[in-house]
Coordinates of C-alpha atoms (C1' of nucleotides) in Angstrom, one line a residue:
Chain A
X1 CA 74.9 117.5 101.3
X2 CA 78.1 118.7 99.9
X3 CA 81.1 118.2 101.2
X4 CA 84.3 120.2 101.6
X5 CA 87.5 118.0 101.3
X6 CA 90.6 118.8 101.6
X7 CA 93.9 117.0 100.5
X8 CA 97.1 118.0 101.5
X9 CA 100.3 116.5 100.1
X10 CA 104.2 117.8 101.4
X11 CA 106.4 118.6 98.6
X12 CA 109.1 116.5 98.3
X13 CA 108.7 115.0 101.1
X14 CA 111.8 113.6 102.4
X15 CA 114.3 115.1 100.8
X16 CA 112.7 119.1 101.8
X17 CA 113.2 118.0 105.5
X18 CA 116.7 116.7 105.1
X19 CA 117.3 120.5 103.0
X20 CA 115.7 122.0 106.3
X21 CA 118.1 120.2 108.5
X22 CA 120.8 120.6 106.9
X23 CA 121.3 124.5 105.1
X24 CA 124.0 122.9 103.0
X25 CA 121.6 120.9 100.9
X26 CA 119.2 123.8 100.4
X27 CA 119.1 124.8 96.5
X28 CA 120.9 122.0 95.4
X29 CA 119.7 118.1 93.7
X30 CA 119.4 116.3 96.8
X31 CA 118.0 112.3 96.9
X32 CA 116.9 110.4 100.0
X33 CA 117.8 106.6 99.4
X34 CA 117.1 104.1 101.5
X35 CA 119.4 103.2 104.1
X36 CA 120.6 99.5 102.7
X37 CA 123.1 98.6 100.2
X38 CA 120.9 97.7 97.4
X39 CA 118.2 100.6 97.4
X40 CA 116.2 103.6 95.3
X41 CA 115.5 106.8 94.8
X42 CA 112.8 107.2 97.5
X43 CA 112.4 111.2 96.9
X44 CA 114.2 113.6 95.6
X45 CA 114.2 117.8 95.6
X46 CA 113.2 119.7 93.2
X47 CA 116.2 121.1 92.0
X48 CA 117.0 117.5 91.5
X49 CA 113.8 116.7 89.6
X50 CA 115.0 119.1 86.9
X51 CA 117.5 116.5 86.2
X52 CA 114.9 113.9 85.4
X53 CA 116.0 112.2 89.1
X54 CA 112.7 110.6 90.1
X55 CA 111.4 108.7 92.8
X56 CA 112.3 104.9 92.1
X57 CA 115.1 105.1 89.7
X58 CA 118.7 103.1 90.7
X59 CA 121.5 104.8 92.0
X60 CA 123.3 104.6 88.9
X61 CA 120.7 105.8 86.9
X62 CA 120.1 108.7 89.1
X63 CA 123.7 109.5 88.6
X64 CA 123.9 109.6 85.4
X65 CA 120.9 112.1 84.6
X66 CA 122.6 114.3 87.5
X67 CA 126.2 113.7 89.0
X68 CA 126.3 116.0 91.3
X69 CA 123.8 114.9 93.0
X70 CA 123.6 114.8 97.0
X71 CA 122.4 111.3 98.3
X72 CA 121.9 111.6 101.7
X73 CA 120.4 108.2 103.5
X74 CA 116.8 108.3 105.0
X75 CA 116.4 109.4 108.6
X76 CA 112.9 107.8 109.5
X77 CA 112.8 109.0 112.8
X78 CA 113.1 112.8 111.7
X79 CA 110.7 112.5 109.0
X80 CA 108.0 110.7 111.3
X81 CA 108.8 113.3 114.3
X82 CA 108.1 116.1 111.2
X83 CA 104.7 114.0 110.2
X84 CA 103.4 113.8 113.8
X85 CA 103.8 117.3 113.8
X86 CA 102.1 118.3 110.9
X87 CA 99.3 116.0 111.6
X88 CA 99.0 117.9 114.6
X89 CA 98.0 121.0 112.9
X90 CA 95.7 119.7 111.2
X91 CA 93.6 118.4 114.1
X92 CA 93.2 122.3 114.9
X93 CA 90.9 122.6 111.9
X94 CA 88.5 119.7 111.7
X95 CA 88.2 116.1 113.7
X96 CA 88.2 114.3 110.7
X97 CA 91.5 113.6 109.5
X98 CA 92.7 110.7 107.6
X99 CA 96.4 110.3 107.3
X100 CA 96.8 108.8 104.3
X101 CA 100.7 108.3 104.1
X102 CA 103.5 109.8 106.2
X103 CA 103.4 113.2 103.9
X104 CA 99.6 112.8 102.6
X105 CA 96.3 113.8 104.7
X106 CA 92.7 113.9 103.5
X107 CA 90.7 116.8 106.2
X108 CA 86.6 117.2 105.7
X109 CA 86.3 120.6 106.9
X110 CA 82.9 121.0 106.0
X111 CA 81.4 121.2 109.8
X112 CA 84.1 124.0 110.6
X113 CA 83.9 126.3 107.1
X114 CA 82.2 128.6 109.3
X115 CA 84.7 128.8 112.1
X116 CA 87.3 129.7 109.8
X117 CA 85.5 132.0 107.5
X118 CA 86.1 130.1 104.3
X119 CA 87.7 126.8 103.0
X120 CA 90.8 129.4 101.6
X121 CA 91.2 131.0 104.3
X122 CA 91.7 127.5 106.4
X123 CA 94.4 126.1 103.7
X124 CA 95.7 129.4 103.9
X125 CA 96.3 129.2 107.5
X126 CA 97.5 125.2 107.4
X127 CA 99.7 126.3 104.8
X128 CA 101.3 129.2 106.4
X129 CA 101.5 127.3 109.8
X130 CA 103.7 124.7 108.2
X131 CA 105.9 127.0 106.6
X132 CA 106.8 129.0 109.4
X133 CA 106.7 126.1 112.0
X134 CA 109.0 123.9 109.6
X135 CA 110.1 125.6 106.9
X136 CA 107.9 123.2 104.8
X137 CA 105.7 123.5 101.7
X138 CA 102.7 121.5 100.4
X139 CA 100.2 121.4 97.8
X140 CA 96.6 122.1 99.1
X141 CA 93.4 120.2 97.1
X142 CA 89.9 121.3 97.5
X143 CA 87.1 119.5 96.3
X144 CA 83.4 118.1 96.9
X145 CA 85.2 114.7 97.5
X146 CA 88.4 112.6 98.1
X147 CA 88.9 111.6 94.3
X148 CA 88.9 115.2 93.2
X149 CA 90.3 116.7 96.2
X150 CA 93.5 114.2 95.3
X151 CA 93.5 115.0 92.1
X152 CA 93.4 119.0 92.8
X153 CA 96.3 119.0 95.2
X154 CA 98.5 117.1 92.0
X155 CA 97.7 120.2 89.6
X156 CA 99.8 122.7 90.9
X157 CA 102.7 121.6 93.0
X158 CA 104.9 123.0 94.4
X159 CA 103.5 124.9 97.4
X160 CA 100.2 124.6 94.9
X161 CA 96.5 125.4 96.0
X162 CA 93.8 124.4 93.8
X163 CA 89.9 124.4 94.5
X164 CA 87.7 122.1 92.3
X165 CA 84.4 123.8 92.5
X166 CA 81.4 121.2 91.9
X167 CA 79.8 123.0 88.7
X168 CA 83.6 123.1 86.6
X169 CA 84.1 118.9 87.2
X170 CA 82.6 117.9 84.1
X171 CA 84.6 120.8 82.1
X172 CA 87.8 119.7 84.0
X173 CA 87.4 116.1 83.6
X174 CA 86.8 116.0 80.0
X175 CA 90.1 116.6 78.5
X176 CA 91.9 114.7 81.4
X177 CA 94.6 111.9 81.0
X178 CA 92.6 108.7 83.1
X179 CA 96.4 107.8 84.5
X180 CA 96.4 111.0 86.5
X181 CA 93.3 109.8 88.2
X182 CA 94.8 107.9 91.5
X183 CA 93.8 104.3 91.6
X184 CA 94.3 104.1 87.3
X185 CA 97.6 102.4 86.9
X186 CA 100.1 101.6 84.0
X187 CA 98.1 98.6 83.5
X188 CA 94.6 99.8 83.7
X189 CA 95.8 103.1 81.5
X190 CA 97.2 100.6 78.6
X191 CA 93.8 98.5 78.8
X192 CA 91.3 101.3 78.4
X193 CA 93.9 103.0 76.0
X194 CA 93.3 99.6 74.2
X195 CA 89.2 100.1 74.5
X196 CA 90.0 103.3 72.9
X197 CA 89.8 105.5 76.0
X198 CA 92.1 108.1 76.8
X199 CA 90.6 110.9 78.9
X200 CA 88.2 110.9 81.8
X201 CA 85.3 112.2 79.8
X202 CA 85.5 109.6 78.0
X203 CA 85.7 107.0 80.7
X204 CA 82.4 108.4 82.1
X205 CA 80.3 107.7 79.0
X206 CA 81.9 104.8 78.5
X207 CA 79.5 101.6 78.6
X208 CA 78.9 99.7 82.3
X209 CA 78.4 96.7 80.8
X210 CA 81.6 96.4 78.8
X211 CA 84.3 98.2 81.8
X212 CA 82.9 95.1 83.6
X213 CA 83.2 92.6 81.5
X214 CA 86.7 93.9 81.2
X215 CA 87.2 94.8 84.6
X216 CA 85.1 93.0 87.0
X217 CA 84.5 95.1 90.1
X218 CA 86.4 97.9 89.0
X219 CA 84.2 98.5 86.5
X220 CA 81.8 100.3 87.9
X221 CA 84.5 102.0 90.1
X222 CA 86.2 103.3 86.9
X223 CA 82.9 104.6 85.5
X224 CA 82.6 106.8 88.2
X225 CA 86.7 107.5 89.0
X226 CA 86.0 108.7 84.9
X227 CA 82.7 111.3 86.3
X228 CA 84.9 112.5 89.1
X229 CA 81.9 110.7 91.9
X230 CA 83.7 109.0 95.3
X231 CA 81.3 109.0 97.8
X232 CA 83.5 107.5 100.2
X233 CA 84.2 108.9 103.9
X234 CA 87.1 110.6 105.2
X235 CA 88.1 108.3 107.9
X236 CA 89.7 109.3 111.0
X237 CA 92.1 106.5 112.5
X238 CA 89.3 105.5 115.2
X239 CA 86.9 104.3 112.3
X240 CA 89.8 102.7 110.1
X241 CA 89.4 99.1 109.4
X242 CA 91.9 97.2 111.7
X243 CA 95.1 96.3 110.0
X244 CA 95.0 92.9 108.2
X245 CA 98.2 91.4 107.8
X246 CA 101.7 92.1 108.8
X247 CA 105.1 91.6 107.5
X248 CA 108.8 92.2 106.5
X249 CA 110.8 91.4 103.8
X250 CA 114.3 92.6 102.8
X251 CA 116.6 92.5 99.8
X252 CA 119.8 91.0 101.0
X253 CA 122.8 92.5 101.1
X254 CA 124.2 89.4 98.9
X255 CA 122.2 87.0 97.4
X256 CA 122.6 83.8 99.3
X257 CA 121.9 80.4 98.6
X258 CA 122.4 78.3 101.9
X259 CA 119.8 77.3 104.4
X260 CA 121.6 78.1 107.4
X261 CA 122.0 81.5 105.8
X262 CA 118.2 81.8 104.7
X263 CA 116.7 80.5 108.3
X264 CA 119.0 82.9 110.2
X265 CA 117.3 86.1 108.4
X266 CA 114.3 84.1 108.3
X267 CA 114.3 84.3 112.2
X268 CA 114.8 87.8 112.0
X269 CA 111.9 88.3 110.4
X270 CA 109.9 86.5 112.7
X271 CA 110.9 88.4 115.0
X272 CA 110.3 91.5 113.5
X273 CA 106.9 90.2 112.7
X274 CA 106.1 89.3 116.1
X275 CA 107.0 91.7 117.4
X276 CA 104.7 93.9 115.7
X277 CA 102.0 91.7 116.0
X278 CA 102.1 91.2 119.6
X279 CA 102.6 95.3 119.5
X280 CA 99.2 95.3 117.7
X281 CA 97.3 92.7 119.8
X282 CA 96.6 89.9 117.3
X283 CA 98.1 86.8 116.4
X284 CA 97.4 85.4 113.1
X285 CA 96.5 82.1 111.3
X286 CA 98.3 82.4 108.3
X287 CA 102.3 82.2 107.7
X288 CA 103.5 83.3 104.3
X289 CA 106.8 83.1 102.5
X290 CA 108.3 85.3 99.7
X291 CA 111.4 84.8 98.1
X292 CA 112.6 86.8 95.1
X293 CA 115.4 85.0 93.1
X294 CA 118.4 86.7 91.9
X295 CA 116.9 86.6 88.4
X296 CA 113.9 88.9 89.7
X297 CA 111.1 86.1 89.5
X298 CA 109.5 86.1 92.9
X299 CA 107.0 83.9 94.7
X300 CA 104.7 83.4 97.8
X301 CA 103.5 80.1 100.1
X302 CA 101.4 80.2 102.6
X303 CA 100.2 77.5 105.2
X304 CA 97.3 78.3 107.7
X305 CA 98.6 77.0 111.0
X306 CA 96.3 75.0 113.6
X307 CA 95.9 78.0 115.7
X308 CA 96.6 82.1 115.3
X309 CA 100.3 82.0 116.5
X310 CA 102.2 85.8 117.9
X311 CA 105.3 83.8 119.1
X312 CA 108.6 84.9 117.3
X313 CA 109.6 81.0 117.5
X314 CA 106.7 80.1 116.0
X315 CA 106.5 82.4 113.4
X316 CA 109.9 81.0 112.3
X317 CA 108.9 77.5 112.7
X318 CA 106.0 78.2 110.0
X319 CA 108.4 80.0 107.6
X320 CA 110.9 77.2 108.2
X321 CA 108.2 74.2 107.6
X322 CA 107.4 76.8 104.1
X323 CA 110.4 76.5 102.9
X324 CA 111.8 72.9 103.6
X325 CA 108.6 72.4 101.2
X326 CA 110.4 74.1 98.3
X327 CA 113.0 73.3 95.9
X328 CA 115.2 76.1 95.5
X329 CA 117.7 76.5 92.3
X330 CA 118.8 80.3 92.1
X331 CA 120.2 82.1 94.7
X332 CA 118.1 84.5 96.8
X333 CA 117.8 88.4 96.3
X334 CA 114.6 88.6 99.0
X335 CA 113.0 87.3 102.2
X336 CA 109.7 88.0 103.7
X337 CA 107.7 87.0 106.1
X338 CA 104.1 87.9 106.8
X339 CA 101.3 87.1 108.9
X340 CA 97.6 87.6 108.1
X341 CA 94.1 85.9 109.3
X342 CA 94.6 88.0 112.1
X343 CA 92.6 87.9 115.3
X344 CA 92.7 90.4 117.9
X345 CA 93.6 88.5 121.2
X346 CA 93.7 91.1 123.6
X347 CA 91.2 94.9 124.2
X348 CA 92.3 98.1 125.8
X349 CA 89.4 100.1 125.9
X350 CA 90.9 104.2 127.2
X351 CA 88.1 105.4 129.2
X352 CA 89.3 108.9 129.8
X353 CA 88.9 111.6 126.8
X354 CA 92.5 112.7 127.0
X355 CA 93.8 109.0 127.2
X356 CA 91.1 108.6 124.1
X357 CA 93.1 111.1 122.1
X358 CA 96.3 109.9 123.1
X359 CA 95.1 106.8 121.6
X360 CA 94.3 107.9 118.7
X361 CA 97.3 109.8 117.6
X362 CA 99.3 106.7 118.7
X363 CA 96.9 105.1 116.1
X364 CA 97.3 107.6 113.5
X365 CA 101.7 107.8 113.9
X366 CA 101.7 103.7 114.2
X367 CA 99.7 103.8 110.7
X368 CA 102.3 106.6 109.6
X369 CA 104.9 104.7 110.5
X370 CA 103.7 101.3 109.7
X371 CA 102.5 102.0 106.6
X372 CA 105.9 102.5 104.9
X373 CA 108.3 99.9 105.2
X374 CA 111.7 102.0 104.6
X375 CA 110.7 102.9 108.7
X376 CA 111.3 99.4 109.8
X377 CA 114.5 98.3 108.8
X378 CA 117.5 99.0 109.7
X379 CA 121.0 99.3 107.5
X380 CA 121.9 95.4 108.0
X381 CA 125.7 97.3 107.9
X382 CA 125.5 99.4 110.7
X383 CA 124.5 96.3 113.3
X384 CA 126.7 93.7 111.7
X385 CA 128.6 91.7 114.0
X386 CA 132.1 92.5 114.0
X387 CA 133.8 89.3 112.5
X388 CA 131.3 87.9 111.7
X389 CA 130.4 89.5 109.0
X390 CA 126.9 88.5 109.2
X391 CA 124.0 90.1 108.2
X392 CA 121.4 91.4 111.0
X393 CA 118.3 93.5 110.8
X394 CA 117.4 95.3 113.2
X395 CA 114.2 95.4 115.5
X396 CA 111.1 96.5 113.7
X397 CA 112.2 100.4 113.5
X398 CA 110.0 102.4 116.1
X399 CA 110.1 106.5 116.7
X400 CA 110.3 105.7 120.7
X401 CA 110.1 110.0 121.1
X402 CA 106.7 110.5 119.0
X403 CA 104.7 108.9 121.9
X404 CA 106.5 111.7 124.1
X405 CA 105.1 114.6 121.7
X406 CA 102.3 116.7 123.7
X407 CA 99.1 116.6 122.6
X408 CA 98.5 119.5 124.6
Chain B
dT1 C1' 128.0 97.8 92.1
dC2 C1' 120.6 97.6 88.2
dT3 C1' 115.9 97.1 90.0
dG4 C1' 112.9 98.9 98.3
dG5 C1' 109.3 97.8 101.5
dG6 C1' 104.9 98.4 103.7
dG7 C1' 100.3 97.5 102.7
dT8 C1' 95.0 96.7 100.4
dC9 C1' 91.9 94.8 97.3
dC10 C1' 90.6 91.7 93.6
dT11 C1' 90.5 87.4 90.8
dA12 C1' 90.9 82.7 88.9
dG13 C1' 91.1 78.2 89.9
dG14 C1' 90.9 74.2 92.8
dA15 C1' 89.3 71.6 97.0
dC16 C1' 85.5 70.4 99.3
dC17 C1' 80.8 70.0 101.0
dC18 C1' 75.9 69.4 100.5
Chain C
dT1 C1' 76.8 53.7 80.3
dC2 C1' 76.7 59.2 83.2
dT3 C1' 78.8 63.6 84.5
dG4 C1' 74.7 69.3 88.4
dG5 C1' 75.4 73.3 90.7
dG6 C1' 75.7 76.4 94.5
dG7 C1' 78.5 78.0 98.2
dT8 C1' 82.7 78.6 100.9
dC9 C1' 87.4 78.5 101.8
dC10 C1' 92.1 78.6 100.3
dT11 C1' 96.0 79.7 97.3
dA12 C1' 98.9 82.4 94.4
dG13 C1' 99.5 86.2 91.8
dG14 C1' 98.6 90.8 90.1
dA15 C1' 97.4 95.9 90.2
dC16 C1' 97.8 99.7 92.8
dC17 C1' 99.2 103.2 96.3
dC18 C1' 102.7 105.7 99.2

DNA sequence: TCTGGGGTCCTAGGACCC
DNA sequence: TCTGGGGTCCTAGGACCC
């Protein structure tokens, strides 16, 4: 049966809700950074694109290809509030929403085309809806699946809305750059380049047996990435896979070299960790370490423990035991902790529908938020101890008001 | 005063068991 | 006077995404 998918994606995310709070940023280059010392360029406006600021760069660099550029620090608690809300209208077209990021959702709208008249009348309305309710644009994807639907919502942006239709794939596809499929990386793009493949048409004729010698796995995936075929589900937050491991890391203020200096943010972490995990209602098995050096290289250790652990204390016991293991001779940019082999150690099972849906949009705005670690920590400067000078990160960052929106 | 943080999935190699 | 082979688990790292 086909499908009608559709994939919405908010333009400029972040830094089009900091214009919309604030009139004084509207029409000009605006970047959102993070909120620590040492950050990105996590999005930035249009007006500031035409520079050639983009998502990623350093401050400095950003600087230089535009100096009068606004930076204006990320307000994760806005931009969540913002996302619940949008997610919100969505619900009123189909069930069957997948919030794929905090500013990305995949909708199968196939069971309620008829409702609405027509799949262009239905982004028409979800497009309008936004606008007027937040002053917000996005960029609107139709397709037959998730792969194209993705991939439609990319070709016009801003404010864009493209329809794939199934019978013009194969003429769409044949001309296209593989690296503007999603899930086709710098890497893949430079190893297929190297097989002598360059566009999608050609990845789709391209030989199985090869792309999996190559590739492993991903072989057959590319093959069919390359013929525009995903067969895969849109899945609603109920049916997602259960969240696999948790963790926090941060790049330090300073880099420091002294243990007392790493086990103090190393208990911070743990706690931030366990927090979440107890949040969740698992404990986990495994305890890994990551430290990044001050010359960039950066590695993990793990040790399974005896039993799942949730404890704070004992999360920080682990990571301590980790690192008294290694021998340490730079200076440290990066800590994190994380937790995985998770087991669930508790069930709450909402028997009432309305408590059900609750539930689930709790689930959908904890994946939002979860999902995108600028959310979770806190400017280590704003919560230092006076005198001290030292370094603290906050609690695990959590939009306490979103569980107070209505779900009407 | 150059380079964030949250994840998922996959793989290669080694340990270990039968 | 020789050196199997399958399966599973674990570890560390890499590719990719937002």
């Amino acid at each position: 049966m086909t499908r009608t998918i559709m994939h919405i994606d908010m333009n400029a995310f972040f830094a089009a809700v900091e214009q919309q709070s604030n009139p004084a940023l509207r029409g000009r280059p605006v970047a959102v950074v993070g909120a620590q010392q040492r950050t990105i360029i996590l999005t930035s406006s249009y007006e500031a694109r035409a520079y050639g600021v983009k998502t990623g760069m350093t401050l400095y660099e950003a600087r230089q290809k535009c100096p009068q550029l606004q930076l204006v620090k990320a307000n994760n608690r806005l931009y969540t509030h913002v996302s619940s809300q949008i997610m919100l209208i969505f619900q009123d077209y189909t069930p069957l929403v997948e919030v794929s990021s905090v500013d990305e959702a995949f909708l199968d709208v196939s069971g309620s085309l008829h409702y609405f008249g027509s799949v262009e009348r239905i982004a028409y309305l979800i497009k309008s809806r936004i606008k007027s309710r937040l002053g917000l644009t996005c960029s609107v994807g139709i397709a037959p699946n998730k792969l194209l639907a993705k991939l439609a919502s990319d070709l016009h942006k801003p404010d864009g809305l493209t329809l794939i239709q199934s019978a013009e794939v194969p003429d769409l596809l044949e001309d296209l750059p593989i690296e503007e499929i999603c899930g086709i990386g710098p890497k893949t793009t430079q190893k297929l380049n190297h097989l002598g493949v360059f566009s999608c048409g050609q990845l789709g004729r391209f030989s199985v047996t090869k792309l999996k010698k190559q590739f492993g796995v991903i072989g057959e995936r590319l093959i069919l990435m390359g013929r525009g075929i995903d067969p895969s589900p849109v899945m609603t937050s109920e049916q997602e896979a259960a969240v696999k491991t948790i963790g926090h890391s941060m790049t330090l203020r300073k880099d420091i070299c002294l243990r007392e200096d790493i086990a103090r943010f190393l208990s911070q972490l743990a706690e931030m960790v366990g927090r979440r995990a107890r949040r969740h209602g698992v404990s986990g098995q495994t305890v890994t370490l990551t430290i990044r050096h001050n010359d960039f290289s950066t590695y993990s250790r793990q040790q399974i423990q005896a039993a799942p652990i949730s404890r704070s204390e004992e999360i920080y016991h682990a990571a301590l035991r980790i690192l008294d293991g290694l021998l340490l001779t730079l200076p440290i940019r990066l800590l994190g902790v994380r937790l995985s082999n998770l087991h669930h150690f508790c069930q709450q099972i909402p028997l009432l529908p309305e408590e059900r849906r609750r539930e689930q949009l709790t689930a959908s705005l904890d994946r939002v938020n979860d999902r995108h670690g600028e959310f979770t920590v806190m400017p280590g400067s704003l919560l230092s101890v006076k005198g001290k000078g030292s370094h603290v990160i906050s609690p695990a960052w959590r939009p306490e008001g979103i569980r107070n929106i209505g779900v009407q």
